[in-house]
mmCIF file of C-alpha atoms in Angstrom:
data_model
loop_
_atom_site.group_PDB
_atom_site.id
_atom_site.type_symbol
_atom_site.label_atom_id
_atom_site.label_comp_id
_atom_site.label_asym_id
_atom_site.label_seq_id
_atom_site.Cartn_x
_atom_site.Cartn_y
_atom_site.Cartn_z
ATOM 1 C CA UNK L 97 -51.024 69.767 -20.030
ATOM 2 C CA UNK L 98 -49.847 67.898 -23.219
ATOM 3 C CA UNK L 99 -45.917 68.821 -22.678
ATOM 4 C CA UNK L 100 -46.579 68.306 -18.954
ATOM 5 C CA UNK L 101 -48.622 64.796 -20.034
ATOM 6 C CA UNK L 102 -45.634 63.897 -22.448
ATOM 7 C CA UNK L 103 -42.393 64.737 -20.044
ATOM 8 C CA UNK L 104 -44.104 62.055 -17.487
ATOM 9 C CA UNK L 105 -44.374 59.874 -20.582
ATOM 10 C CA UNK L 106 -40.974 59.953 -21.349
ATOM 11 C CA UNK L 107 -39.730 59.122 -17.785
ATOM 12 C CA UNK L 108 -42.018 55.962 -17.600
ATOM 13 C CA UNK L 109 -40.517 54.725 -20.598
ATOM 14 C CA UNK L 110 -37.139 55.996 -19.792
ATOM 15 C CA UNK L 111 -37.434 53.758 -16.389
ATOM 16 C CA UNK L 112 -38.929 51.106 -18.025
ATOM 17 C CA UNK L 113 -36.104 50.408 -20.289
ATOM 18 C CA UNK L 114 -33.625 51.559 -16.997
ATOM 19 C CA UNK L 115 -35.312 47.990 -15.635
ATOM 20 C CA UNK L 116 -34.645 46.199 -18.861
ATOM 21 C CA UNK L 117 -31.303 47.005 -18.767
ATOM 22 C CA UNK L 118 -31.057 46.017 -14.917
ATOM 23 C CA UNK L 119 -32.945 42.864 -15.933
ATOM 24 C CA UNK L 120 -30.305 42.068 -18.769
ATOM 25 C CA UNK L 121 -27.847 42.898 -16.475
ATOM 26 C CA UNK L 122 -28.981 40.768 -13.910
ATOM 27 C CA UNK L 123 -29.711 37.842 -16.265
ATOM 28 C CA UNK L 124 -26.158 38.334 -17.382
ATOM 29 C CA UNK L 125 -25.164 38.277 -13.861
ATOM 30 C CA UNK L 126 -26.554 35.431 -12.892
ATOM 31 C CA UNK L 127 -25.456 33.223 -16.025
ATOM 32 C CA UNK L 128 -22.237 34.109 -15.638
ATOM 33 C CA UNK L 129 -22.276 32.849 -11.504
ATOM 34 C CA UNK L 130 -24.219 29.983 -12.476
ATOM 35 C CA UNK L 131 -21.431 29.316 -15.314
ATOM 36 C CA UNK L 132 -19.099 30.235 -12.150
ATOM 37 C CA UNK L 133 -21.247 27.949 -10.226
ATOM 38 C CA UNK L 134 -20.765 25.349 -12.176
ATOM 39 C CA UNK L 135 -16.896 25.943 -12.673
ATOM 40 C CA UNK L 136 -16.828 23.085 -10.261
ATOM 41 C CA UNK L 137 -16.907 21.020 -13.599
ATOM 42 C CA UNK L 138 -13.706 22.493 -15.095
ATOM 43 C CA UNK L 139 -12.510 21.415 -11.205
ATOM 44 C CA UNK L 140 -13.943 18.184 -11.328
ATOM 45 C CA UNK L 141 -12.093 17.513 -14.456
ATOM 46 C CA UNK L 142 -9.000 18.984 -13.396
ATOM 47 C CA UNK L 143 -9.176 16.347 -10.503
ATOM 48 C CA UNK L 144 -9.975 13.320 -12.669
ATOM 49 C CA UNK L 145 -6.218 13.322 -13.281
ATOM 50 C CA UNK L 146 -6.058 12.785 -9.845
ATOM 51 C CA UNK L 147 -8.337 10.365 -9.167
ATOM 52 C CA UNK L 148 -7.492 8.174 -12.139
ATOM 53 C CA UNK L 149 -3.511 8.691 -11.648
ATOM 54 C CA UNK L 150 -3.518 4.859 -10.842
ATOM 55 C CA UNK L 151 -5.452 4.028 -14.496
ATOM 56 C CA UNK L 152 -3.251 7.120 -16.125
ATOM 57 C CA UNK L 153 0.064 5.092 -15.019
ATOM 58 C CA UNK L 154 -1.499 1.830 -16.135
ATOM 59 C CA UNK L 155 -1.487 3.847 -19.454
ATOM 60 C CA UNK L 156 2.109 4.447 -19.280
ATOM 61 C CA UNK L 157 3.456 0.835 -18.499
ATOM 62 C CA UNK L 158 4.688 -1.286 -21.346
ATOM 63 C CA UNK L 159 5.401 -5.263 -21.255
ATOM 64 C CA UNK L 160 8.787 -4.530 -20.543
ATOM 65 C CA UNK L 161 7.628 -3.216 -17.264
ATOM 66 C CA UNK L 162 5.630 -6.168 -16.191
ATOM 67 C CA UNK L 163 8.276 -8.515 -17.025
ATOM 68 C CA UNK L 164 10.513 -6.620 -14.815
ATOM 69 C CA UNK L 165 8.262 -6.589 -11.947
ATOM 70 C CA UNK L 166 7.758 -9.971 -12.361
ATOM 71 C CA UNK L 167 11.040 -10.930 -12.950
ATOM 72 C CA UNK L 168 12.767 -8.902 -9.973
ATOM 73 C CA UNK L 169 10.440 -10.264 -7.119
ATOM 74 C CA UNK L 170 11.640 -13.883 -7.297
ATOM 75 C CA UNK L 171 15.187 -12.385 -8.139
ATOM 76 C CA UNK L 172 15.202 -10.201 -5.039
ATOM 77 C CA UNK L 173 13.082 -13.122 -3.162
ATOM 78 C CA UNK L 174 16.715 -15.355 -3.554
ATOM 79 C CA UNK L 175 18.961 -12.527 -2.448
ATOM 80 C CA UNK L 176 17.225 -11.619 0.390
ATOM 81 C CA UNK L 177 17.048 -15.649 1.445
ATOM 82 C CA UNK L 178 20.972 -15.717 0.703
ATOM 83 C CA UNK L 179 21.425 -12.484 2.692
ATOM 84 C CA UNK L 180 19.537 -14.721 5.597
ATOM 85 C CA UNK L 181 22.026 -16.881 6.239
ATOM 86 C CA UNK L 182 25.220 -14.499 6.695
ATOM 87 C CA UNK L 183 23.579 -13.554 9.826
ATOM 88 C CA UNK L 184 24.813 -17.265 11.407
ATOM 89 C CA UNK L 185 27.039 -18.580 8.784
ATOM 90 C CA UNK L 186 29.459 -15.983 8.039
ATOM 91 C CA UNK L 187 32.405 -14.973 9.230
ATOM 92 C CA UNK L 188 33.748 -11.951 7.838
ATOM 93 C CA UNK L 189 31.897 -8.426 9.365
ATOM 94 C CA UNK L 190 32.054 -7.122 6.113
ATOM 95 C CA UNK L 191 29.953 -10.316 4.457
ATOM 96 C CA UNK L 192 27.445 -9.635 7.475
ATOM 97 C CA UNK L 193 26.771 -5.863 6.593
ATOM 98 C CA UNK L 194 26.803 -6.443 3.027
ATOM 99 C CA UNK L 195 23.828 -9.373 3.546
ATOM 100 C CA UNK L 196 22.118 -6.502 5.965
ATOM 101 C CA UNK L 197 22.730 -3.669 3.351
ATOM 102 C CA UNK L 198 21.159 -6.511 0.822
ATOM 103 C CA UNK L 199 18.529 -7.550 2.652
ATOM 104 C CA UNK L 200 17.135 -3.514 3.662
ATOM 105 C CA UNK L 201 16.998 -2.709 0.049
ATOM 106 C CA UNK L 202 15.478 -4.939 -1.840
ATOM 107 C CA UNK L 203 12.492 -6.102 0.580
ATOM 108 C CA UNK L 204 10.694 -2.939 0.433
ATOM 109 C CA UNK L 205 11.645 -3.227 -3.562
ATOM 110 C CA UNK L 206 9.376 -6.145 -3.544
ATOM 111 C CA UNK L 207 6.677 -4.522 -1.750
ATOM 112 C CA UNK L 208 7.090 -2.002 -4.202
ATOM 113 C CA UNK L 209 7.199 -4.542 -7.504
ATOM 114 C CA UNK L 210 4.294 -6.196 -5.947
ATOM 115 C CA UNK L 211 1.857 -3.326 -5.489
ATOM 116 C CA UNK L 212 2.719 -1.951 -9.420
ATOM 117 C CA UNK L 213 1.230 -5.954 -10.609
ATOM 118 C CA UNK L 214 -1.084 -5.695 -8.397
ATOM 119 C CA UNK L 215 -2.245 -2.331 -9.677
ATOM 120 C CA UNK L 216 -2.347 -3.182 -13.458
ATOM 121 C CA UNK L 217 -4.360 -6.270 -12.433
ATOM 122 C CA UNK L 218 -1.336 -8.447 -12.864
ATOM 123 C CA UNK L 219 -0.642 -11.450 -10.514
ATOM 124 C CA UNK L 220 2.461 -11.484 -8.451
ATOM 125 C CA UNK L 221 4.877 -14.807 -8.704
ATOM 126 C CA UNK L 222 3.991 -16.862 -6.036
ATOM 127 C CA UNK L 223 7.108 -17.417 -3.650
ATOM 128 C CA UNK L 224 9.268 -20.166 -4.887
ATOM 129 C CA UNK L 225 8.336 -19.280 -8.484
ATOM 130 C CA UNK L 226 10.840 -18.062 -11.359
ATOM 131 C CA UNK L 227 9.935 -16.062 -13.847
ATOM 132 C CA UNK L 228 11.678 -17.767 -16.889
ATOM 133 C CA UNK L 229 11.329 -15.620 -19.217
ATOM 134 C CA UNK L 230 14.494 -13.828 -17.641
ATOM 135 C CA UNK L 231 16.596 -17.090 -18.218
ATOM 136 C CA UNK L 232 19.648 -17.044 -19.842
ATOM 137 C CA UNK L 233 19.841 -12.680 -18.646
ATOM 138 C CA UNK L 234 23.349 -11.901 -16.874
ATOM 139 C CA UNK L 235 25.184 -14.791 -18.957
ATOM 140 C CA UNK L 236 24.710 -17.084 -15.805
ATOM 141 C CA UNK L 237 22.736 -20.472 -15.848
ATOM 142 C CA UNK L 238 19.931 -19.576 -13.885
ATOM 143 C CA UNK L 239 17.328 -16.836 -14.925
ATOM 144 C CA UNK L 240 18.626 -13.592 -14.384
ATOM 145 C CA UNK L 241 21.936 -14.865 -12.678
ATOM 146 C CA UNK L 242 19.284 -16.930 -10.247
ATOM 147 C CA UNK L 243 20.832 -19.586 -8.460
ATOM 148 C CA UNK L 244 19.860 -23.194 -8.699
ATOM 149 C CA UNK L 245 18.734 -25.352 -6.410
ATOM 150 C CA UNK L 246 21.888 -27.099 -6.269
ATOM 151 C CA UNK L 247 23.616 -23.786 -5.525
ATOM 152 C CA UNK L 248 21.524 -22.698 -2.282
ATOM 153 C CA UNK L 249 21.961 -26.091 -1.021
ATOM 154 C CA UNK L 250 26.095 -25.591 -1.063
ATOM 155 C CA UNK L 251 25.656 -22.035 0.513
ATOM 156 C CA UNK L 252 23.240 -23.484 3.309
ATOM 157 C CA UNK L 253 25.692 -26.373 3.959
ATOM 158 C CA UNK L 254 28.752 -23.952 3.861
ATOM 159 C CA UNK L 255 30.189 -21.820 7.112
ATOM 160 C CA UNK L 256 32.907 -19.188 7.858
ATOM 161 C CA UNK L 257 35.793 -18.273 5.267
ATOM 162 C CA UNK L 258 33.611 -21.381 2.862
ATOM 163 C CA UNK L 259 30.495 -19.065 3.224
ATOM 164 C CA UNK L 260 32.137 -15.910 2.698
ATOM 165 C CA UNK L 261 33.864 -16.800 -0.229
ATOM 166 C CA UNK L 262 30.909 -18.970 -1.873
ATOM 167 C CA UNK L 263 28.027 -16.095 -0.932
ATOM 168 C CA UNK L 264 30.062 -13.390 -2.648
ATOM 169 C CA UNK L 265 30.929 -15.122 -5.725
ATOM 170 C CA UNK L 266 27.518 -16.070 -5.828
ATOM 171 C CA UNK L 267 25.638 -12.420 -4.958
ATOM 172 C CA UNK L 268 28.159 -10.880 -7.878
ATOM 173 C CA UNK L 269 26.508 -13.473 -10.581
ATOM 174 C CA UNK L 270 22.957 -12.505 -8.903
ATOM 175 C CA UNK L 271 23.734 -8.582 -9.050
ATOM 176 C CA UNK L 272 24.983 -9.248 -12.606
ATOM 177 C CA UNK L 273 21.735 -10.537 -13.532
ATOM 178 C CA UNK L 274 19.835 -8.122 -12.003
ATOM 179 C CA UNK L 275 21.833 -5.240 -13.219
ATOM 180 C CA UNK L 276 21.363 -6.763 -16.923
ATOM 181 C CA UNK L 277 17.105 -6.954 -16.207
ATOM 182 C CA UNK L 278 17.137 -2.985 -14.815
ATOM 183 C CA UNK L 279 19.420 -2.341 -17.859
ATOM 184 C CA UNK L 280 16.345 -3.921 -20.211
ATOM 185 C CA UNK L 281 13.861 -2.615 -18.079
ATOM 186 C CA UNK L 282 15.975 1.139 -18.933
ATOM 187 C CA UNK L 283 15.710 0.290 -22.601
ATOM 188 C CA UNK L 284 12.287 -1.147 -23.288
ATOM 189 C CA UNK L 285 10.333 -0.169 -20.129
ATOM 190 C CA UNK L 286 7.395 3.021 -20.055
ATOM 191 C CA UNK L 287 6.806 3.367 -16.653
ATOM 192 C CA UNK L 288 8.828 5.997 -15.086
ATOM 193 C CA UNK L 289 8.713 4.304 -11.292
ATOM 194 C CA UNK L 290 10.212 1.274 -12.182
ATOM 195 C CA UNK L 291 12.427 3.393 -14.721
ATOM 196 C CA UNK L 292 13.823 4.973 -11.746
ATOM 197 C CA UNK L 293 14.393 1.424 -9.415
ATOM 198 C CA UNK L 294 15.976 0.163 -12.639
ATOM 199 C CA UNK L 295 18.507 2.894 -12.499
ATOM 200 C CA UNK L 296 18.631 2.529 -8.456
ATOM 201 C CA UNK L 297 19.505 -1.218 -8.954
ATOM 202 C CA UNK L 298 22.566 -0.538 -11.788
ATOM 203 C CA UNK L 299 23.834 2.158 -9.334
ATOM 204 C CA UNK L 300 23.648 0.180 -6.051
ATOM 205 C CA UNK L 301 24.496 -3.295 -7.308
ATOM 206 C CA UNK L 302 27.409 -2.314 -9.355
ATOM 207 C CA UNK L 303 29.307 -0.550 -6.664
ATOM 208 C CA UNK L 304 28.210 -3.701 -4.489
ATOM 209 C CA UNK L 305 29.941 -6.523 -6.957
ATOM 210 C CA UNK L 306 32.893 -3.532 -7.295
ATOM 211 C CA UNK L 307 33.246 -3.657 -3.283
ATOM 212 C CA UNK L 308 33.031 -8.342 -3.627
ATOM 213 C CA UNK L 309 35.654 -8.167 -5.858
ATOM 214 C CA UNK L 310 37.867 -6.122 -3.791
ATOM 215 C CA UNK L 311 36.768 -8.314 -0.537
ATOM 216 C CA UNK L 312 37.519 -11.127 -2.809
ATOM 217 C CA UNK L 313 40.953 -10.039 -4.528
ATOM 218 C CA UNK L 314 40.027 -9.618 -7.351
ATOM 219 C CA UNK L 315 40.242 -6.195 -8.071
#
């Protein structure tokens, strides 16, 4: 009765500790799915990238980068007003698809430069305005190889071979200026978007003053 009394003993206890190992087990278990479970806060961090990408790239932009957004929209504001009147003043097909070419690139360019100020909580130059300090940049009077005034008015008041010859040897001072602003914007700038339309602009405008000079003799 006593070996009979202590085998059922033994099993009791034996199962008893069976169900504190099952317990342990299952506490383990269930730490380790809520830890799972709450794995959503590894994902919620590895989304916060995400959702503060505009604030991360507001990290990333220098004063370089404002002054070229700032700086571009008024200068690509003039070219795209020059490029206006080829459509009825010009008189060489070539002039007229150059001003087109013109005119296609850099208006979505200040869409573009306009959204990045807006973004960093910068305001964007009303139209009309010049950002001055550009002046003196592409070795031209106005800032950034800008035309003055005086300048539009001539184009406006010229026609045919007048206009040709007048909008060309104007647009190669403008690209001039504008490649020497994407060239500073390539030095000094942080922000790898408008790092990239700097690079854009020195590619494009280049081969454009390249192909005026040729229309124009000059090459």
């Amino acid at each position: 009765m006593n070996k009979q009394f202590i085998r059922r003993t033994a099993i009791v206890v034996a199962s008893g500790a069976a169900s504190l190992v099952l317990a342990a087990c299952g506490s383990s278990d269930d730490a380790s799915a809520g830890h799972d479970g709450h794995r959503s806060t590894p994902s919620a961090a590895s989304a916060a990238p995400s959702a503060s990408s505009a604030p991360a790239s507001q990290g990333q932009r220098a004063a370089a980068d404002v002054a070229f957004a700032k700086g571009m929209i008024p200068h690509h504001r003039q070219a795209v007003e020059m490029a206006d009147l080829a459509a009825t003043r010009a008189e060489s097909a070539e002039v007229k698809a150059l001003a087109d070419e013109i005119k296609k690139a850099q208006d979505p360019e200040i869409k573009t430069l306009s959204g990045w100020l807006t973004s960093w909580g910068e305001q964007v130059p009303a139209e009309g305005a010049m950002d001055h300090s550009m002046h003196g940049a592409g070795g031209t009077g106005g800032a950034g190889g800008m035309m003055t005034p005086e300048e539009m008015d001539e184009l406006k008041k010229a026609s045919g071979k007048a206009f040709d010859t007048a909008f060309m040897e104007m647009m190669i001072k403008h690209h001039e200026g504008a490649v020497a602003m994407a060239k500073t914007e390539k030095a000094d700038g942080a922000f790898p978007d408008a790092k990239a339309m700097a690079d854009a602009i020195i590619t494009s405008q280049t081969a454009e003053i390249t192909r005026m000079n040729s229309l124009l003799g000059k090459s």
